[in-house]
Amino acid sequence: MDLAEKKKQLETLEASDLKYVEVDEYAWLTRREEGGREKLVRKIKENPLVPIGLLGTSVALGYGLVTFQRGNVAMSQTMMRTRVAAQGFTVAALVIGLGMAAYQDKAKKAQIRAKLSAAET
């Protein structure tokens, strides 16, 4: 949609609809940029299982390397298997988190569409 079509669409909207479009279309202007720490905290809150999986993978790898260096081959082998399981958990957590985020985004868009169609009628 080019600029002329957008202007024409805005002119045909009623005052109540225009208010909604302005807030929705230009909402990004009022947001402040989040720093690295805020983004990390937000991502951990959105999908808390991923950091747990990362921690489990790191601990299993570290302890497995230490036991290998000390010559305890059986425990080292067990920890490497544990590391693979922890990595699988982390990947599963990522996939589930992405699926949930996509579902929530789709639901949010459907809710906005419903509000727009209710405003049009």
Tab-separated table of N, CA and C in Angstrom:
chain	number	residue	atom	x	y	z
A	1	MET	N	0.858	-1.177	0.000
A	1	MET	CA	0.000	0.000	0.000
A	1	MET	C	0.906	1.242	0.000
A	2	ASP	N	0.700	2.127	-0.966
A	2	ASP	CA	1.534	3.315	-1.034
A	2	ASP	C	0.951	4.434	-0.166
A	3	LEU	N	1.639	5.546	-0.119
A	3	LEU	CA	1.279	6.658	0.759
A	3	LEU	C	-0.080	7.252	0.406
A	4	ALA	N	-0.394	7.373	-0.866
A	4	ALA	CA	-1.676	7.950	-1.283
A	4	ALA	C	-2.841	7.077	-0.810
A	5	GLU	N	-2.681	5.764	-0.923
A	5	GLU	CA	-3.739	4.868	-0.473
A	5	GLU	C	-3.920	4.943	1.044
A	6	LYS	N	-2.800	5.071	1.779
A	6	LYS	CA	-2.886	5.193	3.240
A	6	LYS	C	-3.618	6.480	3.626
A	7	LYS	N	-3.292	7.585	2.945
A	7	LYS	CA	-3.954	8.855	3.241
A	7	LYS	C	-5.446	8.754	2.956
A	8	LYS	N	-5.790	8.122	1.849
A	8	LYS	CA	-7.199	7.963	1.493
A	8	LYS	C	-7.921	7.116	2.535
A	9	GLN	N	-7.261	6.051	3.003
A	9	GLN	CA	-7.854	5.184	4.019
A	9	GLN	C	-8.050	5.955	5.326
A	10	LEU	N	-7.083	6.776	5.703
A	10	LEU	CA	-7.204	7.553	6.936
A	10	LEU	C	-8.324	8.585	6.843
A	11	GLU	N	-8.512	9.161	5.653
A	11	GLU	CA	-9.563	10.158	5.489
A	11	GLU	C	-10.952	9.552	5.616
A	12	THR	N	-11.100	8.287	5.239
A	12	THR	CA	-12.415	7.654	5.292
A	12	THR	C	-12.769	7.137	6.680
A	13	LEU	N	-11.802	7.081	7.577
A	13	LEU	CA	-12.075	6.582	8.927
A	13	LEU	C	-12.816	7.623	9.755
A	14	GLU	N	-13.606	7.146	10.683
A	14	GLU	CA	-14.277	8.054	11.612
A	14	GLU	C	-13.279	8.491	12.676
A	15	ALA	N	-13.657	9.473	13.472
A	15	ALA	CA	-12.750	10.018	14.481
A	15	ALA	C	-12.331	8.952	15.491
A	16	SER	N	-13.243	8.100	15.943
A	16	SER	CA	-12.896	7.080	16.928
A	16	SER	C	-11.928	6.062	16.335
A	17	ASP	N	-12.110	5.706	15.069
A	17	ASP	CA	-11.209	4.768	14.421
A	17	ASP	C	-9.826	5.384	14.217
A	18	LEU	N	-9.793	6.668	13.884
A	18	LEU	CA	-8.538	7.354	13.644
A	18	LEU	C	-7.678	7.355	14.902
A	19	LYS	N	-8.312	7.571	16.040
A	19	LYS	CA	-7.592	7.554	17.297
A	19	LYS	C	-6.934	6.193	17.504
A	20	TYR	N	-7.684	5.131	17.226
A	20	TYR	CA	-7.151	3.778	17.404
A	20	TYR	C	-6.001	3.515	16.441
A	21	VAL	N	-6.124	3.940	15.196
A	21	VAL	CA	-5.086	3.708	14.209
A	21	VAL	C	-3.816	4.455	14.585
A	22	GLU	N	-3.947	5.689	15.045
A	22	GLU	CA	-2.774	6.467	15.421
A	22	GLU	C	-2.027	5.809	16.562
A	23	VAL	N	-2.725	5.365	17.563
A	23	VAL	CA	-2.070	4.736	18.702
A	23	VAL	C	-1.401	3.441	18.266
A	24	ASP	N	-2.102	2.632	17.463
A	24	ASP	CA	-1.563	1.344	17.036
A	24	ASP	C	-0.399	1.524	16.074
A	25	GLU	N	-0.538	2.438	15.119
A	25	GLU	CA	0.463	2.579	14.072
A	25	GLU	C	1.743	3.238	14.579
A	26	TYR	N	1.644	4.165	15.498
A	26	TYR	CA	2.806	4.913	15.951
A	26	TYR	C	3.208	4.566	17.376
A	27	ALA	N	2.769	3.435	17.895
A	27	ALA	CA	3.099	3.052	19.268
A	27	ALA	C	4.606	2.848	19.439
A	28	TRP	N	5.279	2.433	18.390
A	28	TRP	CA	6.710	2.172	18.494
A	28	TRP	C	7.505	3.439	18.781
A	29	LEU	N	6.957	4.612	18.483
A	29	LEU	CA	7.672	5.858	18.729
A	29	LEU	C	7.822	6.148	20.218
A	30	THR	N	6.882	5.680	21.017
A	30	THR	CA	6.919	5.982	22.448
A	30	THR	C	7.739	4.977	23.243
A	31	ARG	N	8.073	3.852	22.655
A	31	ARG	CA	8.862	2.849	23.373
A	31	ARG	C	10.301	3.318	23.495
A	32	ARG	N	10.870	3.030	24.649
A	32	ARG	CA	12.294	3.356	24.797
A	32	ARG	C	13.097	2.104	24.482
A	33	GLU	N	14.294	2.300	24.035
A	33	GLU	CA	15.155	1.174	23.704
A	33	GLU	C	15.554	0.459	24.991
A	34	GLU	N	15.491	-0.862	24.962
A	34	GLU	CA	15.902	-1.617	26.136
A	34	GLU	C	17.370	-1.970	26.013
A	35	GLY	N	18.055	-1.956	27.132
A	35	GLY	CA	19.466	-2.295	27.148
A	35	GLY	C	19.666	-3.801	27.152
A	36	GLY	N	20.904	-4.201	27.192
A	36	GLY	CA	21.230	-5.621	27.172
A	36	GLY	C	20.690	-6.369	28.372
A	37	ARG	N	20.821	-5.762	29.544
A	37	ARG	CA	20.354	-6.418	30.766
A	37	ARG	C	18.836	-6.564	30.770
A	38	GLU	N	18.125	-5.503	30.360
A	38	GLU	CA	16.660	-5.583	30.325
A	38	GLU	C	16.191	-6.629	29.314
A	39	LYS	N	16.874	-6.703	28.183
A	39	LYS	CA	16.502	-7.689	27.167
A	39	LYS	C	16.749	-9.107	27.676
A	40	LEU	N	17.879	-9.310	28.369
A	40	LEU	CA	18.177	-10.626	28.924
A	40	LEU	C	17.123	-11.038	29.946
A	41	VAL	N	16.756	-10.122	30.833
A	41	VAL	CA	15.740	-10.421	31.851
A	41	VAL	C	14.404	-10.726	31.190
A	42	ARG	N	14.039	-9.965	30.178
A	42	ARG	CA	12.774	-10.201	29.470
A	42	ARG	C	12.770	-11.569	28.787
A	43	LYS	N	13.871	-11.916	28.134
A	43	LYS	CA	13.956	-13.209	27.452
A	43	LYS	C	13.897	-14.370	28.446
A	44	ILE	N	14.536	-14.210	29.610
A	44	ILE	CA	14.495	-15.263	30.626
A	44	ILE	C	13.082	-15.420	31.167
A	45	LYS	N	12.372	-14.301	31.347
A	45	LYS	CA	10.990	-14.383	31.819
A	45	LYS	C	10.082	-15.011	30.771
A	46	GLU	N	10.338	-14.749	29.494
A	46	GLU	CA	9.518	-15.315	28.422
A	46	GLU	C	9.700	-16.821	28.302
A	47	ASN	N	10.917	-17.305	28.487
A	47	ASN	CA	11.197	-18.729	28.333
A	47	ASN	C	12.224	-19.161	29.384
A	48	PRO	N	11.783	-19.414	30.618
A	48	PRO	CA	12.723	-19.705	31.701
A	48	PRO	C	13.395	-21.075	31.610
A	49	LEU	N	12.887	-21.976	30.788
A	49	LEU	CA	13.487	-23.308	30.706
A	49	LEU	C	14.803	-23.319	29.934
A	50	VAL	N	14.996	-22.382	29.036
A	50	VAL	CA	16.231	-22.348	28.239
A	50	VAL	C	17.452	-22.080	29.123
A	51	PRO	N	17.445	-21.078	30.006
A	51	PRO	CA	18.610	-20.888	30.868
A	51	PRO	C	18.870	-22.084	31.787
A	52	ILE	N	17.807	-22.756	32.226
A	52	ILE	CA	17.988	-23.950	33.060
A	52	ILE	C	18.699	-25.036	32.250
A	53	GLY	N	18.284	-25.228	31.006
A	53	GLY	CA	18.936	-26.205	30.134
A	53	GLY	C	20.384	-25.843	29.846
A	54	LEU	N	20.640	-24.544	29.633
A	54	LEU	CA	22.010	-24.101	29.391
A	54	LEU	C	22.893	-24.352	30.605
A	55	LEU	N	22.351	-24.074	31.780
A	55	LEU	CA	23.098	-24.304	33.015
A	55	LEU	C	23.378	-25.798	33.194
A	56	GLY	N	22.366	-26.633	32.972
A	56	GLY	CA	22.558	-28.079	33.092
A	56	GLY	C	23.589	-28.606	32.113
A	57	THR	N	23.548	-28.107	30.887
A	57	THR	CA	24.526	-28.527	29.880
A	57	THR	C	25.938	-28.129	30.292
A	58	SER	N	26.084	-26.900	30.770
A	58	SER	CA	27.407	-26.411	31.172
A	58	SER	C	27.963	-27.192	32.358
A	59	VAL	N	27.113	-27.461	33.350
A	59	VAL	CA	27.562	-28.208	34.529
A	59	VAL	C	27.971	-29.623	34.136
A	60	ALA	N	27.159	-30.285	33.317
A	60	ALA	CA	27.477	-31.648	32.894
A	60	ALA	C	28.773	-31.683	32.091
A	61	LEU	N	28.958	-30.720	31.210
A	61	LEU	CA	30.186	-30.668	30.414
A	61	LEU	C	31.400	-30.422	31.304
A	62	GLY	N	31.295	-29.431	32.176
A	62	GLY	CA	32.422	-29.100	33.055
A	62	GLY	C	32.809	-30.256	33.959
A	63	TYR	N	31.818	-30.859	34.615
A	63	TYR	CA	32.109	-31.970	35.509
A	63	TYR	C	32.619	-33.182	34.728
A	64	GLY	N	32.080	-33.400	33.534
A	64	GLY	CA	32.558	-34.498	32.697
A	64	GLY	C	34.008	-34.317	32.305
A	65	LEU	N	34.408	-33.092	31.975
A	65	LEU	CA	35.811	-32.837	31.619
A	65	LEU	C	36.734	-33.013	32.816
A	66	VAL	N	36.268	-32.580	33.990
A	66	VAL	CA	37.077	-32.731	35.206
A	66	VAL	C	37.275	-34.206	35.524
A	67	THR	N	36.202	-34.994	35.458
A	67	THR	CA	36.335	-36.424	35.753
A	67	THR	C	37.183	-37.144	34.698
A	68	PHE	N	37.127	-36.702	33.461
A	68	PHE	CA	37.967	-37.291	32.419
A	68	PHE	C	39.439	-37.012	32.706
A	69	GLN	N	39.726	-35.775	33.138
A	69	GLN	CA	41.103	-35.395	33.431
A	69	GLN	C	41.642	-36.188	34.622
A	70	ARG	N	40.776	-36.498	35.580
A	70	ARG	CA	41.195	-37.263	36.757
A	70	ARG	C	41.298	-38.761	36.466
A	71	GLY	N	40.834	-39.190	35.314
A	71	GLY	CA	40.971	-40.583	34.924
A	71	GLY	C	39.753	-41.442	35.217
A	72	ASN	N	38.677	-40.862	35.678
A	72	ASN	CA	37.450	-41.620	35.967
A	72	ASN	C	36.623	-41.669	34.678
A	73	VAL	N	36.932	-42.640	33.844
A	73	VAL	CA	36.344	-42.716	32.510
A	73	VAL	C	34.848	-43.025	32.570
A	74	ALA	N	34.438	-43.877	33.498
A	74	ALA	CA	33.025	-44.256	33.589
A	74	ALA	C	32.161	-43.043	33.943
A	75	MET	N	32.579	-42.250	34.915
A	75	MET	CA	31.815	-41.060	35.309
A	75	MET	C	31.856	-40.017	34.200
A	76	SER	N	32.990	-39.886	33.523
A	76	SER	CA	33.105	-38.945	32.417
A	76	SER	C	32.126	-39.311	31.308
A	77	GLN	N	32.032	-40.604	31.002
A	77	GLN	CA	31.105	-41.069	29.974
A	77	GLN	C	29.651	-40.792	30.380
A	78	THR	N	29.339	-41.000	31.650
A	78	THR	CA	27.984	-40.720	32.168
A	78	THR	C	27.662	-39.233	32.055
A	79	MET	N	28.627	-38.387	32.374
A	79	MET	CA	28.390	-36.944	32.318
A	79	MET	C	28.240	-36.464	30.875
A	80	MET	N	28.946	-37.087	29.942
A	80	MET	CA	28.782	-36.702	28.539
A	80	MET	C	27.393	-37.092	28.041
A	81	ARG	N	26.888	-38.226	28.493
A	81	ARG	CA	25.516	-38.617	28.140
A	81	ARG	C	24.505	-37.664	28.778
A	82	THR	N	24.805	-37.265	30.002
A	82	THR	CA	23.937	-36.286	30.684
A	82	THR	C	23.954	-34.954	29.937
A	83	ARG	N	25.119	-34.579	29.440
A	83	ARG	CA	25.234	-33.332	28.671
A	83	ARG	C	24.364	-33.392	27.411
A	84	VAL	N	24.382	-34.521	26.730
A	84	VAL	CA	23.566	-34.667	25.519
A	84	VAL	C	22.081	-34.563	25.878
A	85	ALA	N	21.683	-35.176	26.988
A	85	ALA	CA	20.282	-35.081	27.427
A	85	ALA	C	19.918	-33.635	27.763
A	86	ALA	N	20.830	-32.921	28.424
A	86	ALA	CA	20.577	-31.520	28.777
A	86	ALA	C	20.485	-30.656	27.515
A	87	GLN	N	21.302	-30.960	26.519
A	87	GLN	CA	21.219	-30.224	25.261
A	87	GLN	C	19.879	-30.490	24.572
A	88	GLY	N	19.431	-31.726	24.617
A	88	GLY	CA	18.120	-32.052	24.051
A	88	GLY	C	17.012	-31.302	24.759
A	89	PHE	N	17.105	-31.217	26.079
A	89	PHE	CA	16.127	-30.457	26.856
A	89	PHE	C	16.133	-28.990	26.443
A	90	THR	N	17.326	-28.428	26.257
A	90	THR	CA	17.445	-27.018	25.872
A	90	THR	C	16.829	-26.769	24.500
A	91	VAL	N	17.099	-27.640	23.550
A	91	VAL	CA	16.531	-27.490	22.206
A	91	VAL	C	15.013	-27.616	22.254
A	92	ALA	N	14.519	-28.585	23.029
A	92	ALA	CA	13.065	-28.743	23.170
A	92	ALA	C	12.446	-27.494	23.807
A	93	ALA	N	13.116	-26.937	24.809
A	93	ALA	CA	12.614	-25.719	25.450
A	93	ALA	C	12.573	-24.559	24.463
A	94	LEU	N	13.590	-24.451	23.602
A	94	LEU	CA	13.606	-23.401	22.578
A	94	LEU	C	12.443	-23.561	21.604
A	95	VAL	N	12.230	-24.781	21.141
A	95	VAL	CA	11.160	-25.030	20.168
A	95	VAL	C	9.794	-24.751	20.799
A	96	ILE	N	9.591	-25.214	22.018
A	96	ILE	CA	8.319	-24.971	22.704
A	96	ILE	C	8.118	-23.476	22.936
A	97	GLY	N	9.182	-22.779	23.339
A	97	GLY	CA	9.086	-21.334	23.551
A	97	GLY	C	8.742	-20.582	22.280
A	98	LEU	N	9.353	-20.973	21.171
A	98	LEU	CA	9.050	-20.341	19.885
A	98	LEU	C	7.607	-20.608	19.466
A	99	GLY	N	7.158	-21.836	19.685
A	99	GLY	CA	5.775	-22.175	19.349
A	99	GLY	C	4.784	-21.371	20.177
A	100	MET	N	5.066	-21.230	21.462
A	100	MET	CA	4.175	-20.453	22.331
A	100	MET	C	4.164	-18.986	21.922
A	101	ALA	N	5.324	-18.448	21.585
A	101	ALA	CA	5.396	-17.044	21.174
A	101	ALA	C	4.621	-16.824	19.877
A	102	ALA	N	4.736	-17.752	18.945
A	102	ALA	CA	4.003	-17.627	17.683
A	102	ALA	C	2.501	-17.712	17.930
A	103	TYR	N	2.087	-18.611	18.804
A	103	TYR	CA	0.661	-18.744	19.124
A	103	TYR	C	0.123	-17.476	19.787
A	104	GLN	N	0.901	-16.917	20.737
A	104	GLN	CA	0.463	-15.692	21.405
A	104	GLN	C	0.387	-14.528	20.428
A	105	ASP	N	1.349	-14.448	19.504
A	105	ASP	CA	1.334	-13.390	18.502
A	105	ASP	C	0.118	-13.521	17.592
A	106	LYS	N	-0.194	-14.751	17.203
A	106	LYS	CA	-1.353	-14.991	16.351
A	106	LYS	C	-2.644	-14.628	17.078
A	107	ALA	N	-2.731	-14.976	18.356
A	107	ALA	CA	-3.924	-14.646	19.147
A	107	ALA	C	-4.064	-13.129	19.311
A	108	LYS	N	-2.950	-12.458	19.510
A	108	LYS	CA	-2.981	-10.998	19.670
A	108	LYS	C	-3.442	-10.322	18.380
A	109	LYS	N	-2.950	-10.809	17.237
A	109	LYS	CA	-3.366	-10.242	15.948
A	109	LYS	C	-4.853	-10.496	15.699
A	110	ALA	N	-5.326	-11.677	16.074
A	110	ALA	CA	-6.751	-11.981	15.908
A	110	ALA	C	-7.603	-11.065	16.779
A	111	GLN	N	-7.119	-10.778	17.974
A	111	GLN	CA	-7.848	-9.884	18.877
A	111	GLN	C	-7.900	-8.467	18.293
A	112	ILE	N	-6.821	-8.004	17.715
A	112	ILE	CA	-6.797	-6.671	17.100
A	112	ILE	C	-7.734	-6.632	15.895
A	113	ARG	N	-7.723	-7.710	15.082
A	113	ARG	CA	-8.617	-7.769	13.936
A	113	ARG	C	-10.082	-7.728	14.390
A	114	ALA	N	-10.376	-8.436	15.475
A	114	ALA	CA	-11.747	-8.445	15.994
A	114	ALA	C	-12.158	-7.047	16.461
A	115	LYS	N	-11.262	-6.340	17.103
A	115	LYS	CA	-11.556	-4.968	17.545
A	115	LYS	C	-11.774	-4.056	16.350
A	116	LEU	N	-10.948	-4.219	15.310
A	116	LEU	CA	-11.117	-3.383	14.112
A	116	LEU	C	-12.422	-3.674	13.408
A	117	SER	N	-12.778	-4.944	13.303
A	117	SER	CA	-14.026	-5.272	12.621
A	117	SER	C	-15.228	-4.815	13.450
A	118	ALA	N	-15.116	-4.848	14.771
A	118	ALA	CA	-16.203	-4.342	15.628
A	118	ALA	C	-16.314	-2.839	15.500
A	119	ALA	N	-15.200	-2.152	15.331
A	119	ALA	CA	-15.224	-0.701	15.186
A	119	ALA	C	-15.804	-0.290	13.826
A	120	GLU	N	-15.624	-1.125	12.806
A	120	GLU	CA	-16.116	-0.810	11.477
A	120	GLU	C	-17.619	-0.946	11.390
A	121	THR	N	-18.204	-1.832	12.191
A	121	THR	CA	-19.651	-2.059	12.111
A	121	THR	C	-20.413	-1.153	13.011
